[in-house]
Amino acid sequence: MPERRTVALVTLGCARNEVDSEELAGRLEADGWELVADAADADVAVVNTCGFVDAAKKDSVDALLEANDLKGHGRTQAVVAVGCMAERYGKELADALPEADAVLGFDDYADITERLQTILSGGTHVSHVPRDRRKLLPLSPVERQAAAETVAIPGHGAEHADGDAEAAAPIEDLPEGLAPASGPRTLRKRLDDNPVASVKLASGCDRRCSFCAIPAFRGSFLSRRPSDVLNETRWLAEQGVREVMLVSENNTSYGKDLGDIRLLETLLPELAAVPGVERVRVSYLQPAEMRPGLVDVLTSTPKVAPYFDLSFQHSAPNVLRRMRRFGDTDRFLELLDQIRAKAPEAGARSNFIVGFPGETEDDLAELERFLTNARLDAIGVFGYSDEEGTEAAGYDGKLPEDVVAERLARFSRLAEELTAQRAEERIGNTVSVLVEAVDEEDGVIGRALHQAPETDGITILMGAVAGLAVGDLVEAEVTASEGVDLYAEVSA
C-alpha cells in the first residue's frame, strides 16, 4: 500500500484567507491527504499568500522562501503558492520566484489534489495569466447567483468550476470533521481548536476605491445563501466554536444580489439562535452603506456583538473623493453618535491611510479632528503606496516617501494615545469575556465584546479564575488597562 502523502497549509493575511485554507484542507483530507501542522513534516507545503499591500506581499514571499529552505533537509519535497498573491500575479510570480514549485490560482482549488500529485510526481503545472475577475460575473448583481456555478470562488463554488451537474451534487459520507462550507458542495476542515471561527458571508467587492486592487483579483460581490451560512455555523458550533465572525470584503452589501439588501438584519438573529453559539460578530462594514435597521440589529440583538468595524480610511472630504469614497468628519461622527446612543459601550474600530496623493496638512488636521473625537477602540494606520492596476497609482500629487513615513509615524503615535485613552474609559465597566487561552505563565486571556480576534487587544482575567477553560464566557469588572489591553477581575 503506498505511503499516505502529507500536506501542510501555511496561511497569511486576513480571516478570509483562513477560511479559504480550511476549504482547501477539507478538499485535501476528503481526497486522502494527511494534514500536518508543520511544513517540515509535509511532503508539500501549501502557502496561502496575501496580495493586498507591499508588506503583506513581502511576508508571503518570505514564507515561500522559508518553506523552500526545508527541501533537501527533511520530508518536504515541494512548495506551492496559492491565495491572493498567487491569483493576482500568476505566471509573473512563478517567473520571479522559481523557489515555488507551482503557483495556483483560484481556478485550481477544485482540483487541488490533482495539482499537488502532478507536482510531487515531477510534473509541472502552467501558471495562469491573471485576469480581471470582476468580468467573470454579470454586471447586474441580481444575475450573479445563477452564473456563479461556473466561476471558482473560494468558499462558494461547487466541486468543479465547469458547471458539471454531477460534480456539483451533494457529497456523501464525508470524513469525520469535514463540513459543508457552502451547503453540501464544498468542504471545510478546521485547522485549529480555537473557540472562534470565521464564516464567509460573501466574496468580492463592487466598490471602486481608487487605492484598492482587491476587486480585480477577488471579483465582483457575491453573497452566500443564508442557508449555507447557517449550515456552516451549526457545524462550527458542533465543533466547539463559541464565537462566529462574519467576514467578506463588504458585509453591508450582503443580500443585494439575492434581492434583499436588508438580509443581514434577518440573518443575524438566526445565527445568534444557533445552539452553542454565544457570540456573533460582524466585520468589514462600509460607513456609506450603514442603515438604521442594521445599527438597530447590531446594538440590540442578544448574542450579537455591538461591534462596528467601519472602513473610514480618512475623514477629509478632498482625500475621500480622490479615494472614490463618501463621507466626511461630521457625518462619520454622527454615525458613531447614533451607534452609541443605542449601545453606549459598543466597540468601534477602523483603518486609515495617510500620505495619499494630494493630501495636505489641512486634510491631516481634519483627520486628527475626527480621530480625537471618534473614541475608537482600535485604529490601524497605513502609509500610502502605489498598488499596480489601481486608479490612484496614476494620480498626480504623489508625496515623497519620507513625507509619507513621517505622517505614518505621527498618526501611529496619535492612534496609540487615543486608543489607550479609550481603554482607560472602560475601567469600572463590566465586560463579557470569551476565554481563549489558559496558560501557567500568561494566565487566563480572552476578549471582551469590543475586541475582535488579532486586531483589537485582549482582556487578561484575574481574581476567581481557577477552573476557567478555553471557550468559557465570563463576566468581569475592568480594573486597569495597558494600551488597548484590559485587566478585569472575576468575582468569586
Short mmCIF file of N, CA, C and O in Angstrom, two decimals, residues 50-115:
data_model
loop_
_atom_site.label_atom_id
_atom_site.label_comp_id
_atom_site.label_asym_id
_atom_site.label_seq_id
_atom_site.Cartn_x
_atom_site.Cartn_y
_atom_site.Cartn_z
N CYS A 50 -0.97 36.40 0.78
CA CYS A 50 -1.75 37.64 0.80
C CYS A 50 -1.16 38.57 -0.26
O CYS A 50 0.07 38.69 -0.37
N GLY A 51 -2.01 39.25 -1.01
CA GLY A 51 -1.52 40.13 -2.06
C GLY A 51 -2.03 41.54 -1.94
O GLY A 51 -2.15 42.27 -2.93
N PHE A 52 -2.33 41.99 -0.71
CA PHE A 52 -3.02 43.27 -0.52
C PHE A 52 -2.08 44.46 -0.59
O PHE A 52 -2.25 45.36 -1.39
N VAL A 53 -1.07 44.51 0.26
CA VAL A 53 -0.14 45.63 0.29
C VAL A 53 1.28 45.09 0.27
O VAL A 53 1.52 43.90 0.43
N ASP A 54 2.25 46.00 0.09
CA ASP A 54 3.63 45.57 -0.08
C ASP A 54 4.14 44.74 1.10
O ASP A 54 4.83 43.73 0.90
N ALA A 55 3.81 45.15 2.31
CA ALA A 55 4.30 44.41 3.48
C ALA A 55 3.76 42.99 3.50
O ALA A 55 4.48 42.04 3.83
N ALA A 56 2.50 42.84 3.14
CA ALA A 56 1.88 41.51 3.11
C ALA A 56 2.49 40.66 2.01
O ALA A 56 2.71 39.45 2.19
N LYS A 57 2.78 41.28 0.87
CA LYS A 57 3.42 40.53 -0.22
C LYS A 57 4.81 40.06 0.19
O LYS A 57 5.19 38.92 -0.10
N LYS A 58 5.54 40.92 0.88
CA LYS A 58 6.87 40.53 1.35
C LYS A 58 6.78 39.36 2.32
O LYS A 58 7.58 38.42 2.24
N ASP A 59 5.82 39.41 3.24
CA ASP A 59 5.64 38.31 4.18
C ASP A 59 5.33 37.01 3.44
O ASP A 59 5.81 35.93 3.83
N SER A 60 4.54 37.10 2.38
CA SER A 60 4.19 35.91 1.61
C SER A 60 5.42 35.32 0.92
O SER A 60 5.63 34.11 0.93
N VAL A 61 6.22 36.19 0.32
CA VAL A 61 7.45 35.72 -0.34
C VAL A 61 8.38 35.10 0.69
O VAL A 61 8.97 34.04 0.46
N ASP A 62 8.52 35.74 1.85
CA ASP A 62 9.39 35.20 2.91
C ASP A 62 8.91 33.82 3.35
O ASP A 62 9.73 32.92 3.59
N ALA A 63 7.59 33.64 3.46
CA ALA A 63 7.04 32.34 3.87
C ALA A 63 7.33 31.27 2.82
O ALA A 63 7.66 30.12 3.15
N LEU A 64 7.25 31.64 1.55
CA LEU A 64 7.56 30.69 0.48
C LEU A 64 9.03 30.31 0.50
O LEU A 64 9.39 29.13 0.34
N LEU A 65 9.90 31.29 0.71
CA LEU A 65 11.34 31.01 0.76
C LEU A 65 11.70 30.16 1.98
O LEU A 65 12.55 29.26 1.90
N GLU A 66 11.04 30.46 3.10
CA GLU A 66 11.29 29.67 4.32
C GLU A 66 10.88 28.22 4.11
O GLU A 66 11.60 27.29 4.52
N ALA A 67 9.74 28.00 3.48
CA ALA A 67 9.30 26.64 3.19
C ALA A 67 10.24 25.97 2.21
O ALA A 67 10.55 24.77 2.32
N ASN A 68 10.73 26.73 1.24
CA ASN A 68 11.66 26.16 0.25
C ASN A 68 12.95 25.69 0.90
O ASN A 68 13.55 24.71 0.46
N ASP A 69 13.38 26.39 1.96
CA ASP A 69 14.61 26.01 2.66
C ASP A 69 14.51 24.63 3.29
O ASP A 69 15.54 24.01 3.60
N LEU A 70 13.28 24.14 3.49
CA LEU A 70 13.10 22.82 4.10
C LEU A 70 13.41 21.69 3.12
O LEU A 70 13.70 20.57 3.53
N LYS A 71 13.32 21.99 1.86
CA LYS A 71 13.55 20.95 0.85
C LYS A 71 15.00 20.47 0.92
O LYS A 71 15.93 21.27 1.00
N GLY A 72 15.17 19.17 0.91
CA GLY A 72 16.51 18.59 0.98
C GLY A 72 16.99 18.36 2.40
O GLY A 72 18.05 17.76 2.60
N HIS A 73 16.22 18.83 3.40
CA HIS A 73 16.64 18.67 4.80
C HIS A 73 15.64 17.85 5.60
O HIS A 73 15.79 17.67 6.80
N GLY A 74 14.62 17.37 4.96
CA GLY A 74 13.61 16.59 5.66
C GLY A 74 12.65 16.00 4.67
O GLY A 74 13.01 15.60 3.57
N ARG A 75 11.39 15.99 5.05
CA ARG A 75 10.38 15.33 4.24
C ARG A 75 9.92 16.20 3.06
O ARG A 75 9.49 15.70 2.03
N THR A 76 9.97 17.51 3.22
CA THR A 76 9.37 18.42 2.25
C THR A 76 9.99 18.27 0.86
O THR A 76 11.20 18.39 0.70
N GLN A 77 9.12 18.02 -0.10
CA GLN A 77 9.57 17.87 -1.49
C GLN A 77 9.15 19.02 -2.38
O GLN A 77 9.78 19.27 -3.41
N ALA A 78 8.07 19.73 -2.03
CA ALA A 78 7.57 20.77 -2.90
C ALA A 78 6.92 21.89 -2.10
O ALA A 78 6.41 21.68 -1.00
N VAL A 79 6.97 23.09 -2.68
CA VAL A 79 6.35 24.27 -2.09
C VAL A 79 5.43 24.89 -3.14
O VAL A 79 5.85 25.12 -4.28
N VAL A 80 4.19 25.12 -2.76
CA VAL A 80 3.18 25.61 -3.70
C VAL A 80 2.56 26.89 -3.16
O VAL A 80 2.19 26.96 -1.98
N ALA A 81 2.42 27.89 -4.02
CA ALA A 81 1.78 29.14 -3.65
C ALA A 81 0.33 29.14 -4.11
O ALA A 81 0.03 28.80 -5.27
N VAL A 82 -0.58 29.50 -3.20
CA VAL A 82 -1.98 29.72 -3.54
C VAL A 82 -2.39 31.07 -2.95
O VAL A 82 -1.56 31.79 -2.43
N GLY A 83 -3.65 31.41 -3.01
CA GLY A 83 -4.12 32.62 -2.36
C GLY A 83 -4.09 33.85 -3.25
O GLY A 83 -3.90 33.78 -4.47
N CYS A 84 -4.26 35.01 -2.61
CA CYS A 84 -4.47 36.25 -3.34
C CYS A 84 -3.24 36.67 -4.16
O CYS A 84 -3.38 37.12 -5.30
N MET A 85 -2.05 36.54 -3.59
CA MET A 85 -0.86 36.92 -4.34
C MET A 85 -0.66 36.01 -5.55
O MET A 85 -0.29 36.47 -6.64
N ALA A 86 -0.91 34.73 -5.35
CA ALA A 86 -0.79 33.78 -6.46
C ALA A 86 -1.82 34.08 -7.54
O ALA A 86 -1.52 34.03 -8.74
N GLU A 87 -3.05 34.38 -7.12
CA GLU A 87 -4.10 34.71 -8.09
C GLU A 87 -3.79 36.02 -8.80
O GLU A 87 -3.98 36.14 -10.01
N ARG A 88 -3.29 36.99 -8.05
CA ARG A 88 -3.08 38.32 -8.62
C ARG A 88 -1.95 38.36 -9.64
O ARG A 88 -2.02 39.08 -10.64
N TYR A 89 -0.88 37.58 -9.39
CA TYR A 89 0.30 37.68 -10.24
C TYR A 89 0.56 36.46 -11.11
O TYR A 89 1.23 36.57 -12.14
N GLY A 90 0.09 35.29 -10.71
CA GLY A 90 0.19 34.11 -11.54
C GLY A 90 1.57 33.84 -12.10
O GLY A 90 2.55 33.67 -11.37
N LYS A 91 1.66 33.80 -13.43
CA LYS A 91 2.92 33.47 -14.10
C LYS A 91 4.03 34.44 -13.74
O LYS A 91 5.20 34.05 -13.64
N GLU A 92 3.69 35.69 -13.52
CA GLU A 92 4.70 36.68 -13.14
C GLU A 92 5.38 36.29 -11.83
O GLU A 92 6.60 36.38 -11.68
N LEU A 93 4.59 35.84 -10.86
CA LEU A 93 5.15 35.39 -9.59
C LEU A 93 5.97 34.13 -9.79
O LEU A 93 7.07 33.99 -9.21
N ALA A 94 5.48 33.21 -10.60
CA ALA A 94 6.20 31.96 -10.85
C ALA A 94 7.56 32.24 -11.48
O ALA A 94 8.58 31.62 -11.12
N ASP A 95 7.62 33.19 -12.42
CA ASP A 95 8.89 33.52 -13.06
C ASP A 95 9.85 34.22 -12.10
O ASP A 95 11.07 34.00 -12.15
N ALA A 96 9.29 35.06 -11.22
CA ALA A 96 10.14 35.82 -10.30
C ALA A 96 10.57 35.00 -9.09
O ALA A 96 11.55 35.34 -8.43
N LEU A 97 9.86 33.91 -8.81
CA LEU A 97 10.14 33.12 -7.61
C LEU A 97 10.21 31.64 -7.99
O LEU A 97 9.32 30.86 -7.69
N PRO A 98 11.31 31.24 -8.62
CA PRO A 98 11.43 29.84 -9.03
C PRO A 98 11.49 28.86 -7.86
O PRO A 98 11.33 27.66 -8.05
N GLU A 99 11.69 29.38 -6.65
CA GLU A 99 11.70 28.50 -5.48
C GLU A 99 10.33 27.85 -5.26
O GLU A 99 10.24 26.79 -4.63
N ALA A 100 9.27 28.49 -5.74
CA ALA A 100 7.93 27.90 -5.66
C ALA A 100 7.77 26.90 -6.79
O ALA A 100 7.96 27.22 -7.96
N ASP A 101 7.42 25.67 -6.45
CA ASP A 101 7.28 24.63 -7.46
C ASP A 101 6.03 24.81 -8.30
O ASP A 101 5.93 24.25 -9.40
N ALA A 102 5.07 25.58 -7.81
CA ALA A 102 3.87 25.88 -8.58
C ALA A 102 3.19 27.10 -7.98
O ALA A 102 3.29 27.35 -6.77
N VAL A 103 2.51 27.85 -8.82
CA VAL A 103 1.69 28.97 -8.40
C VAL A 103 0.28 28.70 -8.90
O VAL A 103 0.03 28.67 -10.11
N LEU A 104 -0.65 28.44 -7.96
CA LEU A 104 -2.00 28.04 -8.31
C LEU A 104 -2.99 29.15 -8.03
O LEU A 104 -2.95 29.78 -6.97
N GLY A 105 -3.89 29.40 -9.00
CA GLY A 105 -4.93 30.40 -8.83
C GLY A 105 -6.19 29.80 -8.27
O GLY A 105 -6.29 28.59 -8.02
N PHE A 106 -7.21 30.63 -8.08
CA PHE A 106 -8.48 30.16 -7.52
C PHE A 106 -9.11 29.08 -8.40
O PHE A 106 -9.80 28.19 -7.89
N ASP A 107 -8.90 29.16 -9.70
CA ASP A 107 -9.49 28.15 -10.60
C ASP A 107 -8.92 26.76 -10.35
O ASP A 107 -9.52 25.77 -10.79
N ASP A 108 -7.78 26.66 -9.67
CA ASP A 108 -7.16 25.37 -9.39
C ASP A 108 -7.67 24.73 -8.10
O ASP A 108 -7.37 23.55 -7.83
N TYR A 109 -8.43 25.47 -7.27
CA TYR A 109 -8.79 24.96 -5.95
C TYR A 109 -9.61 23.67 -6.02
O TYR A 109 -9.40 22.74 -5.24
N ALA A 110 -10.56 23.61 -6.96
CA ALA A 110 -11.41 22.42 -7.04
C ALA A 110 -10.62 21.17 -7.41
O ALA A 110 -11.03 20.06 -7.09
N ASP A 111 -9.47 21.36 -8.07
CA ASP A 111 -8.63 20.24 -8.50
C ASP A 111 -7.30 20.24 -7.75
O ASP A 111 -6.27 19.82 -8.29
N ILE A 112 -7.30 20.69 -6.49
CA ILE A 112 -6.06 20.86 -5.74
C ILE A 112 -5.30 19.55 -5.60
O ILE A 112 -4.07 19.52 -5.71
N THR A 113 -6.00 18.44 -5.37
CA THR A 113 -5.31 17.15 -5.23
C THR A 113 -4.56 16.78 -6.51
O THR A 113 -3.40 16.38 -6.47
N GLU A 114 -5.24 16.91 -7.63
CA GLU A 114 -4.60 16.58 -8.92
C GLU A 114 -3.37 17.45 -9.15
O GLU A 114 -2.33 16.97 -9.60
N ARG A 115 -3.48 18.75 -8.80
CA ARG A 115 -2.34 19.65 -8.99
C ARG A 115 -1.15 19.22 -8.12
O ARG A 115 -0.01 19.15 -8.58
#
